[in-house]
XYZ file of C-alpha atoms in Angstrom:
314
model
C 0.000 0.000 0.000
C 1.506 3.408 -0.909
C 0.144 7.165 -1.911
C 0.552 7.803 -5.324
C 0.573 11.633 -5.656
C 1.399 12.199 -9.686
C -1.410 14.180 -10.043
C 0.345 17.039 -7.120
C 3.667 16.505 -8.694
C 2.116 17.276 -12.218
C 0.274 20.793 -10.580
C 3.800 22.056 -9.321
C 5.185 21.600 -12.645
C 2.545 22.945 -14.178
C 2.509 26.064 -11.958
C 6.178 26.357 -11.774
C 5.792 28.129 -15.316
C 4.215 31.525 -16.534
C 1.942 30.050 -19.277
C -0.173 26.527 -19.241
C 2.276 24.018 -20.777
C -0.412 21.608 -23.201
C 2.065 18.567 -22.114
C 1.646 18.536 -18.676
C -1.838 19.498 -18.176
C -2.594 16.623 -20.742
C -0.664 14.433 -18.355
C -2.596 15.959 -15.055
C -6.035 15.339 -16.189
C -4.547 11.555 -17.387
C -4.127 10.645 -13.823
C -6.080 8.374 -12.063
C -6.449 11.085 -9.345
C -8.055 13.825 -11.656
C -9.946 11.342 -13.602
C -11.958 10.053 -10.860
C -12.236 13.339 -8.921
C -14.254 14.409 -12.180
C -16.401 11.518 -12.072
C -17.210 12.033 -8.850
C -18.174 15.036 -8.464
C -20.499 14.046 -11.311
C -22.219 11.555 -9.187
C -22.553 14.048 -6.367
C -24.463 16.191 -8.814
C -21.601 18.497 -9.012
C -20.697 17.961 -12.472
C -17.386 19.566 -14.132
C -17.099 21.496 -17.559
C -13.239 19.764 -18.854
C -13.553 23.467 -20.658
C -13.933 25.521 -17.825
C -11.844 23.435 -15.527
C -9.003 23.637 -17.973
C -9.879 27.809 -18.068
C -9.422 27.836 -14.169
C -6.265 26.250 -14.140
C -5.253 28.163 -17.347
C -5.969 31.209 -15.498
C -4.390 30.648 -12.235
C -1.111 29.732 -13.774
C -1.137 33.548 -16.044
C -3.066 35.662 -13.542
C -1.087 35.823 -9.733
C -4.718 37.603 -8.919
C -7.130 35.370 -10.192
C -8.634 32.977 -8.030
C -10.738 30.291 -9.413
C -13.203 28.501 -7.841
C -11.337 24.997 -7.729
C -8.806 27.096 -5.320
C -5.817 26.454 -7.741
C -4.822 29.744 -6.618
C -4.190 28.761 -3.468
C -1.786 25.916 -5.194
C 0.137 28.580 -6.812
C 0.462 30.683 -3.407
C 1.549 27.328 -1.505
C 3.732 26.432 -4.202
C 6.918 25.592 -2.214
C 4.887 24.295 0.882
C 3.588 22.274 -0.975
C 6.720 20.679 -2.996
C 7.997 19.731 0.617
C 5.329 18.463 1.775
C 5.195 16.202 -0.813
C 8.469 15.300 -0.714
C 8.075 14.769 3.307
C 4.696 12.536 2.107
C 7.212 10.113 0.221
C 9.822 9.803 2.634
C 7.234 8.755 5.509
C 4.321 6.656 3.235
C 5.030 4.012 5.442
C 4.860 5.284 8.852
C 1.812 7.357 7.933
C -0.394 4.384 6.803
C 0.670 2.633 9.610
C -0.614 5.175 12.216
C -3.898 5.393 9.981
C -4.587 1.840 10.320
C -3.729 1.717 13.606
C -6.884 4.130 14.180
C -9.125 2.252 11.747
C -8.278 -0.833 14.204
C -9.159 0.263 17.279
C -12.733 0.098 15.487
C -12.246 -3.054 13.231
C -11.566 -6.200 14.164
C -7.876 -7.090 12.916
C -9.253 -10.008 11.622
C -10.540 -7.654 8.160
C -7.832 -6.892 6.111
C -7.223 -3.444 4.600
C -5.931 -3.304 1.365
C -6.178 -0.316 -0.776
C -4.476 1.956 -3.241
C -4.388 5.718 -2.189
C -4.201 8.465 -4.791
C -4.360 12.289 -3.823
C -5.823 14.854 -6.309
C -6.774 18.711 -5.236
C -10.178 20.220 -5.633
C -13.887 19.952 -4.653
C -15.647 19.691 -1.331
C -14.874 16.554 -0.172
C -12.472 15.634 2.066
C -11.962 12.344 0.050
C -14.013 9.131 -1.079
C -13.368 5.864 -1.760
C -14.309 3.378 -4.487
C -15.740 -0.401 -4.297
C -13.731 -0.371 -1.153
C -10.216 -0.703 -3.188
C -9.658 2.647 -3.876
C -9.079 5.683 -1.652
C -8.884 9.389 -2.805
C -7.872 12.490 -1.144
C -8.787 15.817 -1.317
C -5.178 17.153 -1.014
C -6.259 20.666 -0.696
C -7.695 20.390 2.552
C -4.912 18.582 4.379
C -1.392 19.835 2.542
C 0.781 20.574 5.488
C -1.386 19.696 8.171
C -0.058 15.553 8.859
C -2.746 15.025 12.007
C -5.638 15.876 9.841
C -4.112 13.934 6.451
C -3.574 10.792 8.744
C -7.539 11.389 10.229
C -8.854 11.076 6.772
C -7.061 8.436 5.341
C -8.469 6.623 8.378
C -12.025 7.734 7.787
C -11.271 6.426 4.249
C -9.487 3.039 5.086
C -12.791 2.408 7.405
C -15.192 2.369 4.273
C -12.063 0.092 2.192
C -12.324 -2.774 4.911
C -12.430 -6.204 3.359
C -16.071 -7.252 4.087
C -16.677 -11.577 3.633
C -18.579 -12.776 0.790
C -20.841 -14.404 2.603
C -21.864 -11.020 4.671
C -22.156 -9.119 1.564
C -24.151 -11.688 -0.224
C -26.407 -11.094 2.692
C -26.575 -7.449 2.306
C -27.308 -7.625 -1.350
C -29.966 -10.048 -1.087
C -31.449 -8.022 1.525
C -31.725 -4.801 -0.887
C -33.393 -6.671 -3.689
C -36.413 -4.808 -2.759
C -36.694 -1.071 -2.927
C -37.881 -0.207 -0.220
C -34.636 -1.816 1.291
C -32.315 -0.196 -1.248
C -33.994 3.200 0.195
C -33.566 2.313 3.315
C -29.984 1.632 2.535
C -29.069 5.156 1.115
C -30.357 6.983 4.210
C -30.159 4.402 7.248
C -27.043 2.691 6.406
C -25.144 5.693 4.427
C -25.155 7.076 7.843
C -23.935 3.712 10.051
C -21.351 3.466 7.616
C -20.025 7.282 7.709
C -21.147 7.503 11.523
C -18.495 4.827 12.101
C -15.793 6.049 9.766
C -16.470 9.554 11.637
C -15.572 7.362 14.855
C -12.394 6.057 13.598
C -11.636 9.634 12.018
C -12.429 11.651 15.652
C -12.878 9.468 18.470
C -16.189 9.638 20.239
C -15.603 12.602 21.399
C -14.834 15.227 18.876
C -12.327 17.725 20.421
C -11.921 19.767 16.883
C -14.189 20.158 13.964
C -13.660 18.364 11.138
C -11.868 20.491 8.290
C -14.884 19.816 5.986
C -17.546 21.530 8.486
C -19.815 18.322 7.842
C -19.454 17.632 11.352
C -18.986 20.319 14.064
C -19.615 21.255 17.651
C -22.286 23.393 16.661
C -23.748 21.274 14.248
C -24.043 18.138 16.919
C -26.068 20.832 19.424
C -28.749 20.653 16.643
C -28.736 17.444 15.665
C -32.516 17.537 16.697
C -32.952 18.910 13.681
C -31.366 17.005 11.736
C -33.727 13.843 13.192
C -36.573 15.874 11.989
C -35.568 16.015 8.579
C -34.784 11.926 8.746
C -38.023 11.524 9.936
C -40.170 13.492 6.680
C -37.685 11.127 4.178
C -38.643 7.915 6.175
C -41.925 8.914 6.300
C -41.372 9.242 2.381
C -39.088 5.798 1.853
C -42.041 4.186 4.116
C -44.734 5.580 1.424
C -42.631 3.930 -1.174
C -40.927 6.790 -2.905
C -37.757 8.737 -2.550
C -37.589 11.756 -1.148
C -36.148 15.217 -2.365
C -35.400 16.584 1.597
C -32.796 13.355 1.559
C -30.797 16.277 -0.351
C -30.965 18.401 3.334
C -29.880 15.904 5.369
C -26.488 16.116 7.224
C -25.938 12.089 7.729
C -22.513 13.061 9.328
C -24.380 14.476 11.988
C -26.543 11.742 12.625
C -24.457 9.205 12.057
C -22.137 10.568 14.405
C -24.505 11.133 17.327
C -26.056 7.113 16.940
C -22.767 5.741 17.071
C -20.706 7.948 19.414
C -23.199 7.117 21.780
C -23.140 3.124 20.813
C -19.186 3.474 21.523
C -19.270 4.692 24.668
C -22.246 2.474 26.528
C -21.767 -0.525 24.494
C -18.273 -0.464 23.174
C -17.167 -1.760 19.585
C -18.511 -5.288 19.933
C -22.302 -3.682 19.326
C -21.006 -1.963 16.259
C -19.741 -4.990 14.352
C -23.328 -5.497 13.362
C -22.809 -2.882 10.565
C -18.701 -3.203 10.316
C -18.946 -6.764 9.726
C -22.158 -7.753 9.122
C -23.414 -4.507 7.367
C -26.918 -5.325 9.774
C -28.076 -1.453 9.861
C -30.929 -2.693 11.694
C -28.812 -4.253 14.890
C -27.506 -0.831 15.178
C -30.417 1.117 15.511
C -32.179 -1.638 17.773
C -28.932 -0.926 19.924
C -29.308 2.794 20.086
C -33.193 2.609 20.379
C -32.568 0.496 23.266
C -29.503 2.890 24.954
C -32.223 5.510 25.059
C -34.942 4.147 26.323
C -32.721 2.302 29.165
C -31.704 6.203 30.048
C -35.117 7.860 29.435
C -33.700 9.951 26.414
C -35.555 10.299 23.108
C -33.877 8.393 19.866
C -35.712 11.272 17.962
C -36.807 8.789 15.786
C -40.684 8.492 15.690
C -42.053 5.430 17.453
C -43.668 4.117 14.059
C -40.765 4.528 12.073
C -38.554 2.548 14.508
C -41.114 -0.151 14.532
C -40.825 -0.202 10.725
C -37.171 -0.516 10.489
C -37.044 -3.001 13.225
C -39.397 -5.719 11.664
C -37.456 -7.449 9.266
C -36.786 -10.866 10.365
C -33.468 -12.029 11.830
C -32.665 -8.614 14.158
């Protein structure tokens, strides 16, 4: 496992000169990095003009007071920050995936190997993502020069790249055959899944806000809120459609709150229902039952717990 960071090396070529050099921003956007940094931001419903990204770059490179809106300008201003880092990056690959995945397994059990390839890439939102658990990306931008927060995200990312068995996700797919379950998937588990890898990133107790502002102090004080918005798209799921407020809903948030407070009354063994056995179901019977044992509302209505909860084999 290693951090492949051609597409970085390519940007401080390419801003290393006065003009946009054809070769090397041909050979940036052919990296793996760039490539699937455009693709998903397409997914997310952020999709990018190739045209007006190469414009932005174009411009950032010929105009010291231009900045574009993929923050390439702050590339050129970091320039030689950057190059070390980089170069510090290379020299340490191995002690910083170590630390990382000694996070991720105080979470996972060490039985579930971790195998991925990382690639960095700079732009976007996101802190990262990951793909069919193989393949981690990270948002460089957010993290160059700051090695606590790089090492927190790769962990957050080497949580969703566990190896899960066959058998468990032959389960799981079986189980989403139906829509109604595939639904349920997209809000319910999207936020076991990220509620855990927010766990592995922070602790269960989160002393600093993340750098992405999808979870912070502030936004855990009104997580209430949040629940209420869950509550109007399972009400929707339940009525067998989708639901457009799914689009308003901070699953970090959520996710965070359910499982921090999992962690600390139940420990991990409760939350290898989802890590291993991708149960969603397990976990919110657990969490259900942690508030009603200390007289706290889950802030999930009564009929939509009793929904999620009736599926055979809890």
């Amino acid at each position: 496992m290693g951090i492949n960071t051609d597409s970085i090396e390519l940007l401080i070529k390419i801003f290393k000169k006065d003009k946009l050099d054809e070769n090397l921003y041909k050979a940036f956007m052919g990296t793996k990095g760039v490539r699937e940094f455009l693709s998903h931001e397409k997914i997310m419903g952020r999709p990018v003009s190739i045209r007006d990204f190469k414009g932005e770059i174009k411009r950032a490179v010929e105009n010291s007071d231009y900045e574009d809106g993929y923050g390439f300008y702050v590339f050129k201003n970091n320039l030689g920050r950057i190059e070390e880092d980089i170069k510090d990056i290379k020299r340490s690959v191995n002690p910083i995936i170590k630390e990382a995945k000694r996070k991720v397994y105080k979470v996972v059990p060490k039985s579930m190997p971790i195998s991925t390839d990382i690639k960095l890439y700079w732009g976007g939102m996101d802190g990262g993502f990951t793909l069919k658990r193989r393949e981690i990306y990270i948002n460089y931008r957010r993290y160059f020069g700051n090695r606590e927060e790089f090492i927190k995200i790769l962990s957050h990312e080497m949580y969703h790249a566990r190896k899960i068995s066959i058998k468990n996700r032959g389960k799981f797919l079986l189980g989403t055959i139906l829509k109604e379950n595939r639904l349920l998937y997209k809000t319910v588990g999207r936020i076991v899944e990220e509620g855990l890898a927010l766990i592995v990133q922070h602790g269960p107790d989160l002393k600093k806000d993340d750098i992405t502002e999808t979870l912070t102090k502030s936004n855990l004080v009104l997580v209430r809120e949040e629940f209420n918005i869950l509550n109007d798209v399972l009400w929707d799921i339940k009525a067998g459609e989708g639901s457009v407020k799914v689009k308003y809903l901070n699953i970090y948030v959520i996710g965070y709150f359910i499982i921090s407070l999992i962690y600390k009354e139940r420990g991990i063994g409760s939350l290898n229902h989802w890590t291993v056995d991708l149960n969603y179901r397990r976990i919110i019977k657990e969490y259900v039952e942690i508030c009603n044992k200390k007289g706290i509302s889950p802030n999930i209505e009564g009929a939509i717990i009793r929904w999620i909860l009736k599926e055979r084999g809890i």
